[in-house]
Coordinates of C-alpha atoms in Angstrom, one line a residue:
Chain A
M221 CA 214.4 21.8 252.1
R222 CA 213.5 23.9 249.5
A223 CA 213.2 27.9 249.9
P224 CA 209.5 28.3 250.7
C225 CA 207.0 30.5 248.6
A226 CA 207.8 34.3 248.1
K227 CA 205.2 35.7 250.5
T228 CA 206.4 33.6 253.4
S229 CA 209.9 34.9 252.8
D230 CA 208.7 38.4 253.1
I231 CA 206.9 37.7 255.4
W232 CA 209.4 35.8 257.3
A233 CA 212.3 38.2 256.5
R234 CA 210.1 41.5 258.7
F235 CA 208.9 38.6 261.4
K236 CA 213.1 38.5 261.4
Q237 CA 213.6 42.0 261.4
S238 CA 211.2 43.6 264.0
G239 CA 210.9 40.2 266.4
V240 CA 207.3 41.3 265.8
L241 CA 204.4 39.8 263.4
D242 CA 201.3 42.2 263.2
S243 CA 197.7 40.6 263.4
D244 CA 198.0 41.4 259.6
D245 CA 201.1 39.1 258.4
Q246 CA 200.1 36.3 261.0
D247 CA 196.5 36.4 258.8
E248 CA 197.9 36.6 255.6
L249 CA 200.6 33.6 256.7
K250 CA 198.0 30.8 258.3
N251 CA 195.2 31.4 255.8
H252 CA 198.6 30.8 252.9
L253 CA 199.9 28.0 254.6
A254 CA 196.7 26.3 254.8
G255 CA 197.4 25.2 251.4
C256 CA 201.3 25.3 251.1
A257 CA 202.9 22.3 252.4
L258 CA 205.4 23.2 251.4
C259 CA 205.8 26.5 253.6
R260 CA 204.2 24.7 256.8
A261 CA 207.3 22.4 256.6
F262 CA 209.6 26.3 257.0
V263 CA 207.2 28.0 259.0
Y264 CA 207.1 23.9 261.7
E265 CA 211.2 23.5 261.3
R266 CA 212.3 26.8 262.2
S267 CA 208.9 27.1 264.9
F268 CA 209.4 24.4 266.5
R269 CA 211.4 24.7 269.6
A270 CA 209.8 27.2 270.8
H271 CA 206.5 25.8 269.7
V272 CA 207.8 22.6 272.0
K273 CA 208.4 24.5 274.6
A274 CA 205.2 27.0 274.6
A275 CA 203.7 23.3 274.7
Y276 CA 205.1 22.3 278.1
G277 CA 205.7 25.7 279.4
D278 CA 206.8 26.4 282.9
A279 CA 203.8 25.5 284.9
V280 CA 204.5 22.7 287.0
P281 CA 201.9 20.2 289.1
E282 CA 202.4 21.3 293.2
P283 CA 202.1 17.6 294.7
S284 CA 199.1 17.0 296.0
P285 CA 198.2 17.0 299.6
G286 CA 198.2 13.2 300.2
F287 CA 201.3 13.5 298.6
Y288 CA 204.7 13.8 300.8
T289 CA 202.0 11.2 303.8
A290 CA 202.2 8.9 301.4
L291 CA 205.4 9.1 300.3
N292 CA 206.2 9.0 303.8
M293 CA 204.6 5.1 304.2
K294 CA 206.5 4.3 301.6
L295 CA 209.5 4.9 303.2
D296 CA 208.1 3.1 306.7
D297 CA 208.3 0.0 304.4
V298 CA 211.6 0.4 303.0
E299 CA 213.2 1.1 306.8
R300 CA 211.3 -2.1 307.6
G301 CA 212.3 -4.3 304.4
R302 CA 216.0 -3.3 304.8
E303 CA 216.2 -3.8 308.8
A304 CA 214.6 -7.7 307.9
G305 CA 217.0 -7.6 305.9
L306 CA 219.7 -6.8 307.7
F307 CA 219.0 -9.3 310.4
A308 CA 218.4 -12.0 307.8
E309 CA 221.9 -11.0 307.0
L310 CA 222.9 -11.1 309.9
I311 CA 222.1 -14.9 310.9
G312 CA 222.9 -15.2 307.3
Q313 CA 226.4 -14.7 307.9
L314 CA 226.9 -16.4 311.5
G315 CA 225.3 -19.1 310.3
I316 CA 228.4 -19.0 308.0
K317 CA 230.9 -17.9 310.4
L318 CA 229.3 -20.7 312.9
A319 CA 228.8 -23.5 310.5
P320 CA 232.4 -25.1 311.1
A321 CA 231.7 -25.0 314.6
L322 CA 228.4 -26.5 314.4
A323 CA 229.2 -29.0 311.3
A324 CA 232.1 -30.5 313.8
L325 CA 228.6 -30.2 316.9
V326 CA 227.2 -32.7 314.7
I327 CA 229.5 -35.0 314.6
V328 CA 230.3 -35.3 318.3
L329 CA 226.7 -35.5 318.8
S330 CA 225.9 -38.2 316.7
G331 CA 229.0 -40.2 316.7
T332 CA 227.9 -40.1 320.7
A333 CA 224.4 -41.4 320.4
A334 CA 225.8 -44.2 318.0
F335 CA 228.7 -45.0 320.9
L336 CA 226.2 -45.3 323.5
S337 CA 223.0 -47.4 321.0
R338 CA 226.1 -49.6 320.7
E339 CA 226.4 -50.3 324.7
E340 CA 222.9 -50.5 324.9
T341 CA 222.0 -52.9 321.9
A342 CA 225.6 -55.0 323.7
A343 CA 224.1 -55.1 326.8
A344 CA 220.5 -56.0 325.2
G345 CA 222.8 -58.7 323.4
S346 CA 223.5 -61.6 326.5
Y347 CA 220.4 -62.4 326.8
T348 CA 218.3 -63.8 324.2
A349 CA 214.6 -65.4 323.9
E350 CA 215.2 -68.3 325.3
D351 CA 217.1 -66.8 328.2
T352 CA 214.3 -65.5 329.0
I353 CA 211.9 -68.7 328.2
L354 CA 214.3 -70.7 330.3
F355 CA 214.1 -68.0 333.5
E356 CA 209.7 -68.7 332.9
T357 CA 210.3 -71.9 332.6
V358 CA 213.0 -73.4 335.3
P359 CA 211.4 -72.4 339.0
V360 CA 214.1 -71.1 341.2
S361 CA 214.8 -72.9 344.5
A362 CA 217.0 -72.4 347.5
D363 CA 219.4 -74.0 346.3
L364 CA 220.2 -72.2 343.4
V365 CA 220.0 -69.1 344.9
I366 CA 222.6 -70.0 347.7
D367 CA 224.6 -71.1 344.0
A368 CA 224.7 -68.0 342.6
V369 CA 226.2 -65.9 346.2
M370 CA 228.1 -68.1 347.2
G371 CA 228.9 -70.1 344.4
D372 CA 231.7 -73.6 344.2
D373 CA 232.6 -72.6 348.2
L374 CA 230.8 -74.3 349.6
Chain B
M868 CA 226.2 21.4 295.4
S869 CA 225.3 23.7 298.5
E870 CA 226.5 22.6 301.5
N871 CA 223.2 22.1 303.5
D872 CA 222.6 19.1 300.5
L873 CA 225.7 17.5 301.4
E874 CA 224.7 18.1 305.4
L875 CA 221.3 16.6 305.1
V876 CA 222.6 13.8 302.5
R877 CA 224.9 12.9 305.2
K878 CA 222.4 13.2 308.2
A879 CA 219.6 11.1 306.1
L880 CA 222.3 8.0 305.7
D881 CA 222.9 8.8 309.4
G882 CA 219.3 7.1 309.6
N883 CA 217.2 11.3 310.1
R884 CA 214.2 10.8 308.0
A885 CA 213.6 14.5 308.9
A886 CA 217.0 15.3 306.3
F887 CA 215.5 13.3 304.2
D888 CA 212.3 14.7 303.9
Q889 CA 213.7 18.7 303.9
L890 CA 215.8 17.6 300.5
V891 CA 213.1 16.0 299.5
R892 CA 211.2 19.3 299.7
R893 CA 213.5 21.4 298.3
S894 CA 214.0 19.0 295.2
V895 CA 210.0 18.1 293.8
P896 CA 209.8 21.0 291.9
R897 CA 212.3 19.8 289.7
V898 CA 211.6 16.7 289.8
F899 CA 207.8 17.2 288.9
G900 CA 209.0 19.0 286.1
I901 CA 211.0 17.1 284.8
I902 CA 207.9 14.0 284.9
H903 CA 205.9 16.8 283.8
R904 CA 207.8 16.4 280.8
F905 CA 207.0 13.3 279.8
F906 CA 203.7 12.6 281.3
N907 CA 200.7 15.0 281.4
E908 CA 197.8 12.7 284.0
R909 CA 199.0 14.1 287.2
Q910 CA 198.7 11.0 288.7
V911 CA 201.5 9.3 286.7
V912 CA 203.2 12.6 287.6
E913 CA 203.1 11.9 291.5
D914 CA 203.9 7.8 291.3
L915 CA 207.2 8.6 289.0
A916 CA 207.9 11.2 291.2
Q917 CA 207.4 8.9 294.2
E918 CA 209.6 5.9 293.0
A919 CA 212.4 8.9 292.3
F920 CA 212.2 9.3 296.3
I921 CA 212.1 5.4 297.1
K922 CA 215.6 4.9 294.9
A923 CA 217.2 7.4 295.6
Y924 CA 216.7 6.7 299.2
T925 CA 217.4 3.3 299.5
A926 CA 220.8 3.9 296.7
L927 CA 222.2 8.1 299.1
A928 CA 225.2 5.6 300.1
S929 CA 225.8 5.2 297.0
Y930 CA 226.1 9.1 295.5
R931 CA 228.9 10.8 295.3
Q932 CA 229.2 14.0 296.3
E933 CA 231.4 15.1 293.3
R934 CA 228.1 15.7 291.1
P935 CA 225.5 17.8 292.6
F936 CA 222.6 16.0 294.3
G937 CA 220.2 18.1 292.5
N938 CA 221.7 16.1 289.1
W939 CA 222.0 13.2 291.0
L940 CA 218.5 12.7 291.6
A941 CA 217.5 13.8 288.5
V942 CA 218.7 11.6 286.5
I943 CA 217.9 8.6 288.6
T944 CA 214.0 10.7 287.7
V945 CA 214.8 10.8 283.5
R946 CA 215.9 6.3 283.6
L947 CA 212.6 6.1 285.3
C948 CA 210.5 8.2 282.9
Y949 CA 212.4 5.9 280.3
Q950 CA 211.6 2.7 281.6
E951 CA 208.0 4.2 282.2
L952 CA 208.5 5.4 278.0
R953 CA 209.5 1.5 277.1
K954 CA 207.0 0.1 279.0
R955 CA 203.5 2.1 277.9
R956 CA 205.6 1.3 274.1
A957 CA 205.6 -2.5 274.6
R958 CA 202.4 -2.1 275.9
K959 CA 201.4 -0.2 272.9
E960 CA 199.4 2.4 274.5
H961 CA 201.6 5.0 272.8
L962 CA 198.7 7.4 271.5
E963 CA 198.0 6.9 267.4
S964 CA 194.6 8.7 267.9
E965 CA 194.1 11.3 265.3
L966 CA 193.5 14.6 265.6
V967 CA 191.0 16.6 266.7
P968 CA 188.8 20.2 265.3
D969 CA 191.2 21.6 268.5
D970 CA 194.9 20.2 267.1
A971 CA 193.8 22.2 264.2
T972 CA 193.8 25.2 266.3
A973 CA 196.6 24.3 267.9
L974 CA 198.2 23.7 264.8
D975 CA 197.2 27.2 263.3
G976 CA 198.6 28.5 267.3
F977 CA 202.1 26.9 265.7
C978 CA 202.3 28.8 263.3
T979 CA 202.2 32.1 265.0
V980 CA 203.4 30.7 268.9
Y981 CA 206.8 32.0 267.5
A982 CA 206.0 35.4 266.8
D983 CA 203.4 36.0 269.5
T984 CA 206.0 37.9 272.2
T985 CA 202.9 36.8 274.9
R986 CA 202.7 33.1 276.8
P987 CA 200.2 31.9 275.6
G988 CA 196.9 31.0 278.2
P989 CA 196.2 28.0 280.0
E990 CA 193.0 26.9 276.9
K991 CA 195.8 27.6 274.3
Q992 CA 198.5 25.9 276.0
A993 CA 196.3 22.8 276.6
Q994 CA 196.5 22.6 273.3
L995 CA 199.2 22.8 271.9
R996 CA 200.3 20.5 274.5
D997 CA 198.3 17.8 273.7
L998 CA 199.2 18.4 270.1
T999 CA 202.8 18.1 271.2
D1000 CA 202.2 14.9 272.6
K1001 CA 200.0 14.0 270.1
V1002 CA 203.4 14.4 268.1
L1003 CA 206.0 13.0 270.3
D1004 CA 203.8 10.8 271.1
R1005 CA 204.6 8.3 268.0
L1006 CA 208.2 9.3 268.2
S1007 CA 211.0 6.4 269.8
P1008 CA 210.8 6.7 274.0
R1009 CA 214.8 7.1 273.4
E1010 CA 213.8 10.1 270.5
R1011 CA 211.5 10.9 272.8
M1012 CA 213.8 12.2 275.4
V1013 CA 216.5 13.0 273.9
L1014 CA 214.2 15.7 271.9
V1015 CA 212.4 17.2 275.7
L1016 CA 216.0 16.9 277.5
T1017 CA 217.6 19.0 274.9
E1018 CA 215.2 21.7 273.2
V1019 CA 212.4 21.5 277.1
E1020 CA 214.7 20.8 279.7
G1021 CA 217.9 23.0 277.9
L1022 CA 220.2 20.2 278.7
S1023 CA 223.7 19.9 276.9
V1024 CA 224.4 17.4 274.8
K1025 CA 226.9 15.8 277.8
E1026 CA 225.1 16.1 280.1
V1027 CA 222.1 14.3 278.3
A1028 CA 224.5 11.2 277.7
E1029 CA 225.1 11.2 280.9
M1030 CA 221.7 10.7 282.1
L1031 CA 220.8 8.5 279.4
G1032 CA 224.2 6.7 279.3
M1033 CA 224.2 7.3 275.6
T1034 CA 227.9 8.6 273.6
R1035 CA 227.5 12.5 272.4
I1036 CA 227.2 11.4 268.8
N1037 CA 224.3 9.0 269.7
V1038 CA 223.0 12.4 271.3
K1039 CA 223.4 14.5 268.8
V1040 CA 222.6 12.1 266.0
S1041 CA 218.7 10.9 267.8
N1042 CA 218.3 14.4 268.6
H1043 CA 218.4 15.2 264.8
R1044 CA 216.5 12.2 263.8
A1045 CA 214.0 13.3 266.3
R1046 CA 213.6 17.2 264.9
K1047 CA 213.5 15.3 261.8
H1048 CA 211.1 12.2 262.6
A1049 CA 208.3 15.1 265.0
L1050 CA 208.3 17.4 262.4
K1051 CA 207.6 15.1 259.5
I1052 CA 204.9 14.0 261.3
L1053 CA 203.8 17.9 262.2
L1054 CA 203.1 18.1 258.8
T1055 CA 200.9 14.3 258.2
L1056 CA 199.5 15.6 261.1
S1057 CA 198.7 18.7 259.7
Q1058 CA 197.8 17.7 255.7
G1059 CA 194.8 15.5 257.2
V1060 CA 193.4 17.8 259.1
K1061 CA 193.6 20.7 256.9
S1062 CA 191.8 18.3 254.0

């Protein structure tokens, strides 16, 4: 950065020495800076930190009356979500641990069901539609019944 | 970290909400202070503060006691602010407004605030804040974060690097660029307002 004008240098030197910029110097500097970009850059650069600090200050906003209540409600939601998550996790973990047993149980049950249905089919298979018709058309006589009960022994 | 904070963290981890509430009440000034450096709107400050505390609550189990609780919470807060600045930047919500007559007064104040031994009054401070926001809104989120954390919060390069997950060299470079950039913007704006 190029050196500022002599006027600004003088004012700045006085300020650095005394730590105070009197009102005459302030006015003179302001008027000069209005028309001199070089000196503006010089002063801005040196006062930047102080300016930014002053702009943001130490004042911190206080929380509004509803701040803590709203926060607690949100934390309650987090808690509920966490509990629901834990339950789901528990179920999930149980599922993983019991999966082989459940799979085995399903296989056994389906095997049993298949076996039973096959027996039923086999039993049902001893009669055909024709037999049904035969039963319906052949009159049942007393001899036939006696034959069936006693066999050929008579 | 004071013993009490550590005890409160342990109790909170055991499910004691009152202990966490106490931690929140202790930390509110710092958390609000950090957010207020970046966002001037009260509602935004409160919303981000709540988000910071909720994040801290959910991540409490990952907190390691070698670092003070306040610093850990500050990192969470700073990163949330950074995310918000980036979101706003992406949505192009950053201000590109022209200077107003009040800014001319603030620019004059810029020259004298350095010499002023008294604290600026609320009105002057509001003008300075508006002007500074207009300048910093034109910086990248990273430049702004680094500049504010070093120049206003007074954090060391090492602290800023840890907070933002950057290397120390990157922080130094970003800070240098941010200052240069901000001064350039300030001069451009001042030329506009003076002419």
